[in-house]
Coordinates of C-alpha atoms and ligand atoms in Angstrom, one line a residue:
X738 CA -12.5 21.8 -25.7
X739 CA -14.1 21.3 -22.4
X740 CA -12.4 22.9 -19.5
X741 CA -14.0 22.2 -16.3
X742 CA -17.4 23.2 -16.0
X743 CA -19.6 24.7 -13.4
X744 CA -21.2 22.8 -10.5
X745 CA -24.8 23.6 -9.6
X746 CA -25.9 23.7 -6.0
X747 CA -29.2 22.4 -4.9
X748 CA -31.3 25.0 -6.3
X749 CA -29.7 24.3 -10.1
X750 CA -27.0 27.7 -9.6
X751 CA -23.9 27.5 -11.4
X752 CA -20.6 27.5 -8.8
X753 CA -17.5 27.0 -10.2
X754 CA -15.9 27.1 -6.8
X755 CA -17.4 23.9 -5.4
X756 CA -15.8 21.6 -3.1
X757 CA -15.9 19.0 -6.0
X758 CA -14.4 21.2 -8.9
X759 CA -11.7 22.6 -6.5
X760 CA -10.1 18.9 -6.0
X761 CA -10.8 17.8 -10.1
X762 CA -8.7 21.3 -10.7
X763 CA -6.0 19.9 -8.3
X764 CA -6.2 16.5 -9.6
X765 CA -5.9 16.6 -13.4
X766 CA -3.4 18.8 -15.8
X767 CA -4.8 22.2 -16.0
X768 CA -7.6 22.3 -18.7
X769 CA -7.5 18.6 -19.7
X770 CA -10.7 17.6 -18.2
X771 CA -13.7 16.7 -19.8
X772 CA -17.0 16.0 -18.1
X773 CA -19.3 13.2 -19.5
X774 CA -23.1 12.4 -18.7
X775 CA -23.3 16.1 -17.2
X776 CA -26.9 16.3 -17.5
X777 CA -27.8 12.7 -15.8
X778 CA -30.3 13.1 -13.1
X779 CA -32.0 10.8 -10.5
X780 CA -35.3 9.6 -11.8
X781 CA -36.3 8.3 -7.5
X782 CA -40.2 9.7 -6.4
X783 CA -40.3 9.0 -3.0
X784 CA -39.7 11.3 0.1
X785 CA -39.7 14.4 -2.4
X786 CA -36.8 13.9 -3.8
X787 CA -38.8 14.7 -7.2
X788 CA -38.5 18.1 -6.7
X789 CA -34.7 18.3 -5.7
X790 CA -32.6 17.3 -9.0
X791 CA -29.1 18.9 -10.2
X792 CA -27.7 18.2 -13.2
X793 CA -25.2 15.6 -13.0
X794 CA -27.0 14.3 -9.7
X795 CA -24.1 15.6 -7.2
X796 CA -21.7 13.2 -9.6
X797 CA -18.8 14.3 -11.5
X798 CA -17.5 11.9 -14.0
X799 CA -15.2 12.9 -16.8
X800 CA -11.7 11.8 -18.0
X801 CA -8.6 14.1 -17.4
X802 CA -4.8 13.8 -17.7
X803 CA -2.4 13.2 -15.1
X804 CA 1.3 14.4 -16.4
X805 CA 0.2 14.0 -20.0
X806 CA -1.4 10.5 -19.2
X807 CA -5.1 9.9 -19.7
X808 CA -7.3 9.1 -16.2
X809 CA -10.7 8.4 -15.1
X810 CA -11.9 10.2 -13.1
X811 CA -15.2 10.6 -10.6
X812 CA -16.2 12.9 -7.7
X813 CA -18.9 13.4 -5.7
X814 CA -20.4 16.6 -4.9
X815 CA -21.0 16.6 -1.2
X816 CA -23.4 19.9 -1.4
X817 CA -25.9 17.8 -3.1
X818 CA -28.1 15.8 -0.5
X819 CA -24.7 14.7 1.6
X820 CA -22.7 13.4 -1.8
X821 CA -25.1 10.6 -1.6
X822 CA -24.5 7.6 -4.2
X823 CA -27.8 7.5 -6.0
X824 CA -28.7 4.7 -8.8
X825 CA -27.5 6.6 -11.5
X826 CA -24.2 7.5 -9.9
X827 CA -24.1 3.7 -9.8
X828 CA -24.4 3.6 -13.5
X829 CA -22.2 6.2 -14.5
X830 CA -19.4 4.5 -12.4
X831 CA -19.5 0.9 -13.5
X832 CA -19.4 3.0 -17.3
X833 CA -16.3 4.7 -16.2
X834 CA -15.1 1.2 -15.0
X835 CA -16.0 -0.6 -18.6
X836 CA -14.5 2.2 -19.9
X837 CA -11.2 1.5 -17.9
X838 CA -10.9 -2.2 -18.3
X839 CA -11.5 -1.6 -22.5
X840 CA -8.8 1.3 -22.7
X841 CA -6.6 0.1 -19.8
X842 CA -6.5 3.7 -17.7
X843 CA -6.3 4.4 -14.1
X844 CA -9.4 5.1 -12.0
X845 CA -9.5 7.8 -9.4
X846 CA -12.6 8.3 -6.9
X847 CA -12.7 11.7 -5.4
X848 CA -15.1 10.2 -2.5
X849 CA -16.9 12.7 -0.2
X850 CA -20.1 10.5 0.0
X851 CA -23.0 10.1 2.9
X852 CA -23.6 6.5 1.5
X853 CA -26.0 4.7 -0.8
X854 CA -28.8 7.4 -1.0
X855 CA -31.4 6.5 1.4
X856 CA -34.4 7.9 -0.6
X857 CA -34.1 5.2 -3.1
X858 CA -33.9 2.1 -0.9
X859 CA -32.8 -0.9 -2.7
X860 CA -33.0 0.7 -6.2
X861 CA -29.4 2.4 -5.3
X862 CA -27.7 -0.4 -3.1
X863 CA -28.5 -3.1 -6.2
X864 CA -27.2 -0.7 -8.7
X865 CA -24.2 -0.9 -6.5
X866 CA -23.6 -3.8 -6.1
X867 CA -22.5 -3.6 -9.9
X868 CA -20.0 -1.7 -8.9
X869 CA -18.1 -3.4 -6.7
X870 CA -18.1 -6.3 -8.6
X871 CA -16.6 -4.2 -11.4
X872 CA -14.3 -2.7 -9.3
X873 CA -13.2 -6.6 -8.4
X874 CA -12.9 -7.5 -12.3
X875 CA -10.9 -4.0 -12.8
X876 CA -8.4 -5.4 -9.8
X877 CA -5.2 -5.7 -10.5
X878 CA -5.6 -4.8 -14.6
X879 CA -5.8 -0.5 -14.0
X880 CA -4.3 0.6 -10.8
X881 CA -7.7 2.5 -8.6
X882 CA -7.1 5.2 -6.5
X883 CA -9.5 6.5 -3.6
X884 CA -9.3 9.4 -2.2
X885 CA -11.2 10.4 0.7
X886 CA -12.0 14.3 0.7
X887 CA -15.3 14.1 3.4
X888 CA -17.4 11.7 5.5
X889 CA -17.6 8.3 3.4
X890 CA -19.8 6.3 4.5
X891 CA -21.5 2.8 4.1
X892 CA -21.4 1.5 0.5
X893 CA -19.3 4.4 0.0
X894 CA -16.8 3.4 1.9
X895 CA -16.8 -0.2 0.5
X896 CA -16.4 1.0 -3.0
X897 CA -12.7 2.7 -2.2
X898 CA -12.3 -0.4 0.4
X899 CA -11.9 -2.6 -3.0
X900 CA -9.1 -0.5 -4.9
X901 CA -5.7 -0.3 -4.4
X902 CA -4.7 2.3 -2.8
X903 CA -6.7 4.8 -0.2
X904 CA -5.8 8.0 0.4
X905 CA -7.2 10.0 3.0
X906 CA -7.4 14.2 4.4
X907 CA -6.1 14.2 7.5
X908 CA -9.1 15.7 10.0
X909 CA -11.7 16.7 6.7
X910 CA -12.2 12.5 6.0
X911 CA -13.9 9.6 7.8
X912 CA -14.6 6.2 6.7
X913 CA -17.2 4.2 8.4
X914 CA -20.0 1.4 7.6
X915 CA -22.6 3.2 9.7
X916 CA -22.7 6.8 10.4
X917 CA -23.0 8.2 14.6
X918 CA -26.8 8.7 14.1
X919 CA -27.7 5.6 12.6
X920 CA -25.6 3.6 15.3
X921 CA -27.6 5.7 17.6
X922 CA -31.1 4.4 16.7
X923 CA -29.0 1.1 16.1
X924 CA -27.7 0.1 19.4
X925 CA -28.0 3.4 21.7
X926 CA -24.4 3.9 21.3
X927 CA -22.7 7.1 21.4
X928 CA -20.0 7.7 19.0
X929 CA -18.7 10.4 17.2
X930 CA -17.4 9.7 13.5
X931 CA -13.6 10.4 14.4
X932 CA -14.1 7.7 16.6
X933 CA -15.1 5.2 14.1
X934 CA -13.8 6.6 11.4
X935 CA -11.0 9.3 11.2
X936 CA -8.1 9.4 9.0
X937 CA -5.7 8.7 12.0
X938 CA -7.6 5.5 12.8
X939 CA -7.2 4.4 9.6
X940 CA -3.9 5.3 9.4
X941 CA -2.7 3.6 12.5
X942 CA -5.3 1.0 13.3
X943 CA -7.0 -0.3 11.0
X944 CA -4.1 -0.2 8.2
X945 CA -7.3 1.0 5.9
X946 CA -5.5 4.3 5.0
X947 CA -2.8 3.8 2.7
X948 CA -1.7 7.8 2.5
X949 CA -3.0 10.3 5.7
X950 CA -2.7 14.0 4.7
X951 CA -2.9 17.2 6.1
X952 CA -5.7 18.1 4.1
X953 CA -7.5 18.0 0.8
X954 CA -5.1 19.9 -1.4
X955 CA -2.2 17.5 0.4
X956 CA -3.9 14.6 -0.6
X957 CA -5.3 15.2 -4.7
X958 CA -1.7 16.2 -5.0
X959 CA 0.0 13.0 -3.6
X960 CA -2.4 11.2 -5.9
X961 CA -0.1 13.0 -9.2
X962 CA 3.0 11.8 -7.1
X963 CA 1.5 8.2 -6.2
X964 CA 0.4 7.6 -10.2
X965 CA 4.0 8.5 -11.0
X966 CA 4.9 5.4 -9.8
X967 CA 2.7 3.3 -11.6
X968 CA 1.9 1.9 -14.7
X969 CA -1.4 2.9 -17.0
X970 CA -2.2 -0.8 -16.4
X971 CA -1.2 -4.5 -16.0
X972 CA 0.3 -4.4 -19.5
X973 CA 2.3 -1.5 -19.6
X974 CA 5.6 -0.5 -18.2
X975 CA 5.7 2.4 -15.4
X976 CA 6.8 5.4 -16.9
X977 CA 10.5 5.5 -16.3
X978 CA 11.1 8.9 -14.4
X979 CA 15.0 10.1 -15.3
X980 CA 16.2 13.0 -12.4
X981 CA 19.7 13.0 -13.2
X982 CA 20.9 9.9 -10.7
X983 CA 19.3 6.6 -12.6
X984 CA 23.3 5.4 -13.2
X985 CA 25.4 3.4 -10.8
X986 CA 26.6 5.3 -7.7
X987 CA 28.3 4.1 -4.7
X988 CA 26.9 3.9 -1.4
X989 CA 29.6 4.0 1.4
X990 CA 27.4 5.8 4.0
X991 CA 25.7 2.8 4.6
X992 CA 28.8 1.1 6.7
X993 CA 27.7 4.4 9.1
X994 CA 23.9 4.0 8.8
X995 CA 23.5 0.2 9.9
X996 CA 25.6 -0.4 12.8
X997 CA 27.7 -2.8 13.7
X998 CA 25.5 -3.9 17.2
X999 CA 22.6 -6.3 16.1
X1000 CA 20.9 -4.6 19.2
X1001 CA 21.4 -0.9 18.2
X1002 CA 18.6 1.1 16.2
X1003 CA 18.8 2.6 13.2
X1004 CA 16.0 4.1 10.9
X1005 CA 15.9 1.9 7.3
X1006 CA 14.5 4.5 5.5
X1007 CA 17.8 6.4 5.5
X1008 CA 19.4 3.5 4.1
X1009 CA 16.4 3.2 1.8
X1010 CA 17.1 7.0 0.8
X1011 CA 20.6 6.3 0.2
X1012 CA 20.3 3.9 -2.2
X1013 CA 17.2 4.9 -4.5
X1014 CA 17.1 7.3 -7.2
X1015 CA 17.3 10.7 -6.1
X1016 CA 16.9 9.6 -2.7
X1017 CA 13.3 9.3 -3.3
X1018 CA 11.6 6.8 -1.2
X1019 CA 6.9 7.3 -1.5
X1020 CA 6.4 5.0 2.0
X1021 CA 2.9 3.5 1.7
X1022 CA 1.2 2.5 5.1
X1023 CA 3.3 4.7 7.0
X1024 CA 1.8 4.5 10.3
X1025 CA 0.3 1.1 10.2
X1026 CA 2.7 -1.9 11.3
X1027 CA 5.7 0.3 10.6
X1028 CA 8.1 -2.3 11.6
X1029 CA 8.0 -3.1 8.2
X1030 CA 8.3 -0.3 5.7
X1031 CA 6.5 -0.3 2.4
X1032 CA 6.5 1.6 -0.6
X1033 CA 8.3 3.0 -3.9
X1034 CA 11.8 3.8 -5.0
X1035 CA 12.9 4.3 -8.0
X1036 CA 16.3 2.7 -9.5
X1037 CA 17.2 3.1 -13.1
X1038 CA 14.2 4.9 -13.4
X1039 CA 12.1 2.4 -13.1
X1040 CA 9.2 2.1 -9.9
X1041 CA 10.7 -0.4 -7.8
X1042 CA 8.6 -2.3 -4.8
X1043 CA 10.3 -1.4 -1.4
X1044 CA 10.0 -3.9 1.6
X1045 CA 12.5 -3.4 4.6
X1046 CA 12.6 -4.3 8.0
X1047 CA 12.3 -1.6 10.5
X1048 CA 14.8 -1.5 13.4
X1049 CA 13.5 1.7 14.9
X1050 CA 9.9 -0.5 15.6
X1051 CA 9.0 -3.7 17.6
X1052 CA 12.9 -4.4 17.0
X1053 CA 12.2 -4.6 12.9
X1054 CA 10.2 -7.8 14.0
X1055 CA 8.0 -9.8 12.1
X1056 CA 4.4 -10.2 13.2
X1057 CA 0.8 -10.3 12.0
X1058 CA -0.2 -6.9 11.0
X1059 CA 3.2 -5.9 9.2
X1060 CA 3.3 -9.4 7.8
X1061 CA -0.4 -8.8 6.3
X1062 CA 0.9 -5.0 4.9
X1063 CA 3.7 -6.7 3.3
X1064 CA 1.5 -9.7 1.5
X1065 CA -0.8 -7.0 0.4
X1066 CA 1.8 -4.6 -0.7
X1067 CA 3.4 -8.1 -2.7
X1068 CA 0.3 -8.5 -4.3
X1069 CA 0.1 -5.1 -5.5
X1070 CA 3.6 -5.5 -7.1
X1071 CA 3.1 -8.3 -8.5
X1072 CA -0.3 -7.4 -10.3
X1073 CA 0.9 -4.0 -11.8
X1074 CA 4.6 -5.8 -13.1
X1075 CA 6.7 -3.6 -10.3
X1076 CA 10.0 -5.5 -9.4
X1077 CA 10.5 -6.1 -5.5
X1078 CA 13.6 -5.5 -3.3
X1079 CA 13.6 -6.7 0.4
X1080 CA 16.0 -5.5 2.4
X1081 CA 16.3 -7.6 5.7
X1082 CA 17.3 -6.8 9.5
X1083 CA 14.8 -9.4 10.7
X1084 CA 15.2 -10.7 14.7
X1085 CA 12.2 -13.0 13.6
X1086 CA 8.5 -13.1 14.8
X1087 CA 7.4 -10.8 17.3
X1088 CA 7.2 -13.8 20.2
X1089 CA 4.5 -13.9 22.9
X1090 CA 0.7 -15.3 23.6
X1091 CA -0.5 -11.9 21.9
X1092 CA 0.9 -12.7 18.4
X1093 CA 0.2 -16.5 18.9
X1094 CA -3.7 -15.9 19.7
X1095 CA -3.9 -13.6 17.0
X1096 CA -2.9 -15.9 14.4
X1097 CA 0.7 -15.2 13.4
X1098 CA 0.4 -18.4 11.9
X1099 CA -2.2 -17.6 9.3
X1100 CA -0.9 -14.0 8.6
X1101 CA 2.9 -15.2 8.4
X1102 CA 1.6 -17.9 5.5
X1103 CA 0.1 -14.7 3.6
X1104 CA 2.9 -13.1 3.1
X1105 CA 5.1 -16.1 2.3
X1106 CA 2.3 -17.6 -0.1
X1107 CA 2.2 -13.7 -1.7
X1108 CA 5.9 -13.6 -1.7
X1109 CA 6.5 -17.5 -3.4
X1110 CA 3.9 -16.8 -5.9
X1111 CA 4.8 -13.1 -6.9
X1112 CA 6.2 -13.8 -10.6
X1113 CA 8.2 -9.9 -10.7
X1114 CA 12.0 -9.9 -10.3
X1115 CA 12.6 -10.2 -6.8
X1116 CA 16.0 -9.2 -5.2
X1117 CA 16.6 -9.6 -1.3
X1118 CA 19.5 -7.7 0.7
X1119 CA 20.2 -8.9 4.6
X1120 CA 21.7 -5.7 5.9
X1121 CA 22.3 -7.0 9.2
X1122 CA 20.8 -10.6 10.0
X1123 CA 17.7 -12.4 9.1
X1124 CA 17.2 -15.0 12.0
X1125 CA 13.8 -17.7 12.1
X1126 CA 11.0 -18.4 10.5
X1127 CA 10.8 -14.7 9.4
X1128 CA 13.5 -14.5 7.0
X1129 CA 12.1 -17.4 4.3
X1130 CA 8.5 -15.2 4.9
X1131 CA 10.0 -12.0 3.8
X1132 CA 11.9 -12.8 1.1
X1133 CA 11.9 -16.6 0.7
X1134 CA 15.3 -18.1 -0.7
X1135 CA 13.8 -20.2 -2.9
X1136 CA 11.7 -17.8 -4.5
X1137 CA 14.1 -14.8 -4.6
X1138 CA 16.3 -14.2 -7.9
X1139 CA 18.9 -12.8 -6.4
X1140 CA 19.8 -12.9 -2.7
X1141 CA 22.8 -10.5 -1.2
X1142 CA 24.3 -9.9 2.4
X1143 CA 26.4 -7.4 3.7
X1144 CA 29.4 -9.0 4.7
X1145 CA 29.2 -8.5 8.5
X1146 CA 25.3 -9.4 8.3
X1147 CA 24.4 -12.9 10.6
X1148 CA 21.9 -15.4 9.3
X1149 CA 20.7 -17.7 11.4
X1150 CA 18.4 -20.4 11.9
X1151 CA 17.2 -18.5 15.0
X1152 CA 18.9 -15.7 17.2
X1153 CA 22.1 -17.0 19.0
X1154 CA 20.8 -16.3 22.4
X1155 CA 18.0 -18.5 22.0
X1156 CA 19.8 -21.0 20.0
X1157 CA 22.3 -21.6 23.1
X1158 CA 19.7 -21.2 25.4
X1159 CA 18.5 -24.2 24.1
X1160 CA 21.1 -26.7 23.1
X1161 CA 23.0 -25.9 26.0
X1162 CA 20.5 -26.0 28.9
X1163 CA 21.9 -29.0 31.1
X1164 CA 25.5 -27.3 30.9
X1165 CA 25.0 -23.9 31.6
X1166 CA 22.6 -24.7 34.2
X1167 CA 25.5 -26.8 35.6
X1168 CA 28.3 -24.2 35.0
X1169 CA 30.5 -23.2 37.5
X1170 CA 30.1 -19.7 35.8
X1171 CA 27.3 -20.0 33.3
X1172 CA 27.5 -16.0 32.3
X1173 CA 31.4 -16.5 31.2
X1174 CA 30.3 -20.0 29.6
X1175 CA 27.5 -18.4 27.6
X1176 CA 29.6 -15.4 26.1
X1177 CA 31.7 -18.3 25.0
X1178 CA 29.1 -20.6 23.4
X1179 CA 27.3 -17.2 21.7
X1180 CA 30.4 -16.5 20.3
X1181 CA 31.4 -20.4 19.1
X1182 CA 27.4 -20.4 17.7
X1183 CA 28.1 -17.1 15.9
X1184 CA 31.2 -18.0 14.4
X1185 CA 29.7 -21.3 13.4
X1186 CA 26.0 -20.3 12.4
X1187 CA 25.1 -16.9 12.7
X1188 CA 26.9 -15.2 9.9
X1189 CA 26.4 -14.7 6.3
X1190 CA 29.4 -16.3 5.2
X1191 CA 28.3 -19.7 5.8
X1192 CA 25.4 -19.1 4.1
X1193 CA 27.6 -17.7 1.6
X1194 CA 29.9 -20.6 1.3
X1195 CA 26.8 -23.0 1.1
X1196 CA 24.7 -21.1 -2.0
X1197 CA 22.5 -19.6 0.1
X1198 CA 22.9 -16.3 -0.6
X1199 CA 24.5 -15.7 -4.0
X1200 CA 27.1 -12.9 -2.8
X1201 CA 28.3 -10.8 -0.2
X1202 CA 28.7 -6.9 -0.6
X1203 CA 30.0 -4.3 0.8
X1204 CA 27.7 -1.2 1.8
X1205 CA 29.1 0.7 -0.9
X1206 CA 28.3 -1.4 -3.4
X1207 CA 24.1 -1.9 -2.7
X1208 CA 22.8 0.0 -5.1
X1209 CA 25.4 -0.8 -7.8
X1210 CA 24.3 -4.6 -6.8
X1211 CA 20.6 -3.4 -7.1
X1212 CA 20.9 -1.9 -10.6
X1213 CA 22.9 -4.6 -12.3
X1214 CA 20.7 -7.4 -11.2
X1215 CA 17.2 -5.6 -11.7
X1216 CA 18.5 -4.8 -15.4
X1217 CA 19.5 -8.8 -15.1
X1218 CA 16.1 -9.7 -14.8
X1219 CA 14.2 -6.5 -17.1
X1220 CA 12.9 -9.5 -19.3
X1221 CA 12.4 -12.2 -16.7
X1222 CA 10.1 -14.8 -18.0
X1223 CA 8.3 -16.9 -15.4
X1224 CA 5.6 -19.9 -15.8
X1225 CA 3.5 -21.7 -13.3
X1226 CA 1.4 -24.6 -14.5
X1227 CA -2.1 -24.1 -15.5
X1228 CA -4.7 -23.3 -13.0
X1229 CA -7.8 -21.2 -11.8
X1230 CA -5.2 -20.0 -9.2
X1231 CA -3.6 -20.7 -6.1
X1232 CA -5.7 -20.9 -2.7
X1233 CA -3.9 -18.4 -0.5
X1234 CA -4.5 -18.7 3.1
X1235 CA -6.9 -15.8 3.5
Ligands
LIG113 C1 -25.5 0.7 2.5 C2 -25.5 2.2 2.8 O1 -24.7 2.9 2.3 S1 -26.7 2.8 3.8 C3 -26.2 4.4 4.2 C4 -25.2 4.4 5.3 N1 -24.9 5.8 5.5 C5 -24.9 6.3 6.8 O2 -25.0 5.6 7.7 C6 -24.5 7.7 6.9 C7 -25.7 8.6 7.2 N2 -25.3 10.0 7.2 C8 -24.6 10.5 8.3 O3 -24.3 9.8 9.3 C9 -24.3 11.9 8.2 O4 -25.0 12.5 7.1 C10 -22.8 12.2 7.9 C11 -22.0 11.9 9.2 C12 -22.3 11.4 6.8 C13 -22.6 13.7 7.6 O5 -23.2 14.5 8.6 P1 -23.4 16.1 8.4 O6 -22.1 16.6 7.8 O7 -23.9 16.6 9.7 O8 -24.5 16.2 7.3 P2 -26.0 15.9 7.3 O9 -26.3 14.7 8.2 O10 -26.7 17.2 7.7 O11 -26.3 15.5 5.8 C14 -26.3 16.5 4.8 C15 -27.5 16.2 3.9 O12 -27.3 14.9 3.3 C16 -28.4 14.1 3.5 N3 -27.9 12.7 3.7 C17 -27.0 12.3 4.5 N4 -26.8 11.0 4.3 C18 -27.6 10.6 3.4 C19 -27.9 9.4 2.7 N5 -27.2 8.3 3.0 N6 -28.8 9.4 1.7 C20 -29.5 10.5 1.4 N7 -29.3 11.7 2.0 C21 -28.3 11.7 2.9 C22 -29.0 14.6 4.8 O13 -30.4 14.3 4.9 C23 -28.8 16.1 4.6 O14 -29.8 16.5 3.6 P3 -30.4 18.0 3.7 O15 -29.4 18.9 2.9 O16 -31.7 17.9 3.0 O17 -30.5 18.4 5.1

């Protein structure tokens, strides 16, 4: 057998302790990797790169095991002319990808790339171009994984842009189109490549960074933990994960963690905690729009799609970049057969001229066209209300198997202060005391609207529950729905509002 094999630097010296071998030996089970087309090499003339050739081309490409389970795997080698992609890297890719799509395995990119190598012009970017639209037919069949151990940029940076999930290392990764000294000749504009690229902009900003590490090592190992999660591809199960708490449980805390004031914050991934699987919770998007959490839990052992409201941000509100996160964290679900659970505390839409002018609109029909069309058991919990347009976007009625509230949760049309505000302009503007007649009218629109047990009494939601019993609720219904069949008439597929 193959064990990982040596690296040669520029001038064709063995090093097994290259950058690129270091993260395949954190990456795969120990001694499970095996390197293919070792010996490729570029075959470019020009700007004498004739005489500078390694074997394997500053490319790694080889299949490994993750846990037992069998991955692609590919990884440039940044000490070889900047971990440029060359035409041949191109090849050896897009084989990796057939390869995927004909056994159904998982791809991983190990990216520390300079871009499309600038030596061979056009002969590189067309070879690439293969790829990406490989990497577009692979979508949604194998789960892809990009992690980003260096500088990656131009057509290196699209590649990963195309997979599912990217992860990134902290201060040793950037991501950008066009590197500092090319913008330079460019436009005159001086920029470092933190500033257009680093792993906290990403993270943050741009929402482009799915994981930000602290560090290399960091972020090859969340890859093991992030595969965990899901499956080898669109037609297998995830592999169920058994820790010692996949059976019912009861949940009390949560009466202490959610409180009772629809003003006062409270941090949803506690309540998250509480009620998965070994109080596991893998957030995805962490940084980016985190008024809306993303990510995997696992209940019954099995990877379950996370979506929850956020007090502790923007109020837990709705608004276009958490509502874009959320549609594309639906998709994902739904492509790779992970059930979804949305637990509400939703004021609405984040209101104002900013959101309106940025197309809240638009982004708000994302999610709710990802959500409606998602064909994976969805469950949806209002923890502690669910008011406007926001709650049929998160976890639309309709659309939802199961639907639950906590018994002192409020749903509502919109928020009660707005509602009165509204309906009862002409007499609270006439009022001899309007603060004493609004209190009233709040609490006759509460007791009338805002609360889950008219919903409850009307079929809205199918149950109320006590904190105590969420997870025992969560568990019985997503076993409920294990073999859930769903149909949608025949066509190409539906136009979502991109
Ligand atoms: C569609 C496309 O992809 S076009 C390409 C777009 N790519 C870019 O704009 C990035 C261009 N490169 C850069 O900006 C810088 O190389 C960075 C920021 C990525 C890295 O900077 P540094 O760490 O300082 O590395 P440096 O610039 O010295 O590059 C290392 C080596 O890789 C080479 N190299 C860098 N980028 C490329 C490239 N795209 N193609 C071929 N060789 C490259 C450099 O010439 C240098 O070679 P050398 O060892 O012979 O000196």
């Amino acid at each position: 057998m193959t064990t990982v094999q040596a690296s040669f630097s520029a001038t064709g010296t063995p090093r097994r302790d290259s950058a690129v071998w270091q993260a395949i030996e954190w990456l795969v089970d120990s001694g499970s990797f095996y390197q293919l087309d070792a010996l490729s090499e570029h075959d470019c003339q020009h700007f004498g790169t004739a005489g500078r050739k390694v074997p394997g081309d500053g490319l790694v490409t080889g299949h490994g095991r993750i846990d037992g389970r069998p991955v692609l795997v590919y990884a440039h080698d940044r000490d070889f002319l900047g971990g440029s992609s060359s035409r041949v890297h191109a090849v050896r890719i897009g084989k990796l990808l057939d390869m995927a799509l004909q056994l159904g395995l998982p791809v991983i990119g190990l990216n520390d790339s300079s871009g499309i190598r600038i030596h061979e012009g056009v002969d590189a970017g067309a070879q690439f171009s293969e790829v990406f639209h490989k990497t577009v037919k692979a979508s949604g069949v194998v789960p892809q994984i990009s992690v980003i151990l260096g500088d990656c940029a131009g057509g290196a940076a699209y590649a990963p842009a195309l997979t599912d999930f990217i992860v990134m290392a902290g201060a040793e990764s950037t991501m950008f189109l066009t590197g500092p000294s090319v913008i330079r000749s460019a436009t005159g504009e001086s920029v470092t490549k933190e500033e257009i690229g680093g792993a906290q902009l990403h993270a943050e900003v741009t929402g482009l960074a799915h994981f930000n590490c602290d560090g290399r090592e960091q972020a090859v190992a969340l890859v093991r933990e992030l595969l965990g999660y899901l499956p080898q591809n669109n037609a297998s199960p995830a592999p169920r994960v058994d820790r010692g708490d996949t059976g019912p449980r009861r949940t009390p805390r949560l009466e202490q963690l959610i409180p009772a004031n629809q003003n006062e914050p409270y941090d949803v991934l506690d309540v998250v905690a509480e009620i998965a699987d070994n109080n596991e919770f893998l957030e995805v998007q962490a940084e980016y729009a985190p008024n809306l959490a993303t990510g995997f839990a696992r209940f019954g052992g099995r990877t379950v799609g996370v979506l929850a409201s956020q007090p502790l941000q923007r109020a837990g509100c709705l608004d276009v970049d958490s509502s874009l996160k959320g549609a594309r964290f639906v998709r994902l679900c739904d492509s790779f057969d992970i059930p979804l659970l949305t637990l509400l505390d939703v004021p609405g839409y984040l209101p104002g001229r900013e959101q309106e002018t940025r197309g809240i609109i638009g982004a708000g029909a994302k999610l709710l066209h990802a959500y409606c069309e998602a064909s994976v058991p969805k469950l949806a919990i209002v923890l502690r209300k669910a008011y406007g347009g926001a709650y049929p976007t998160l976890a639309n009625w309709s659309a939802t198997d199961f639907t639950f509230a906590l018994e002192r949760a409020e749903i509502a049309v919109m928020g009660p202060e707005g509602a009165v505000d509204i309906i009862f302009r002409r007499e609270l503007a006439a009022a001899a005391d309007p603060v004493a007649l609004r209190e009233k009218l709040l609490d006759d629109y509460r007791a009338a609207h805002a609360n889950a047990s008219y919903s409850a009494k009307k079929g809205y939601v199918d149950g109320l529950l006590a904190g105590a019993d969420v997870r025992n609720a969560v568990l019985s219904h997503l076993q409920l729905l294990a073999d859930k069949v769903s149909g949608t008439p025949a066509r190409r597929h539906s136009n979502i509002p991109l």
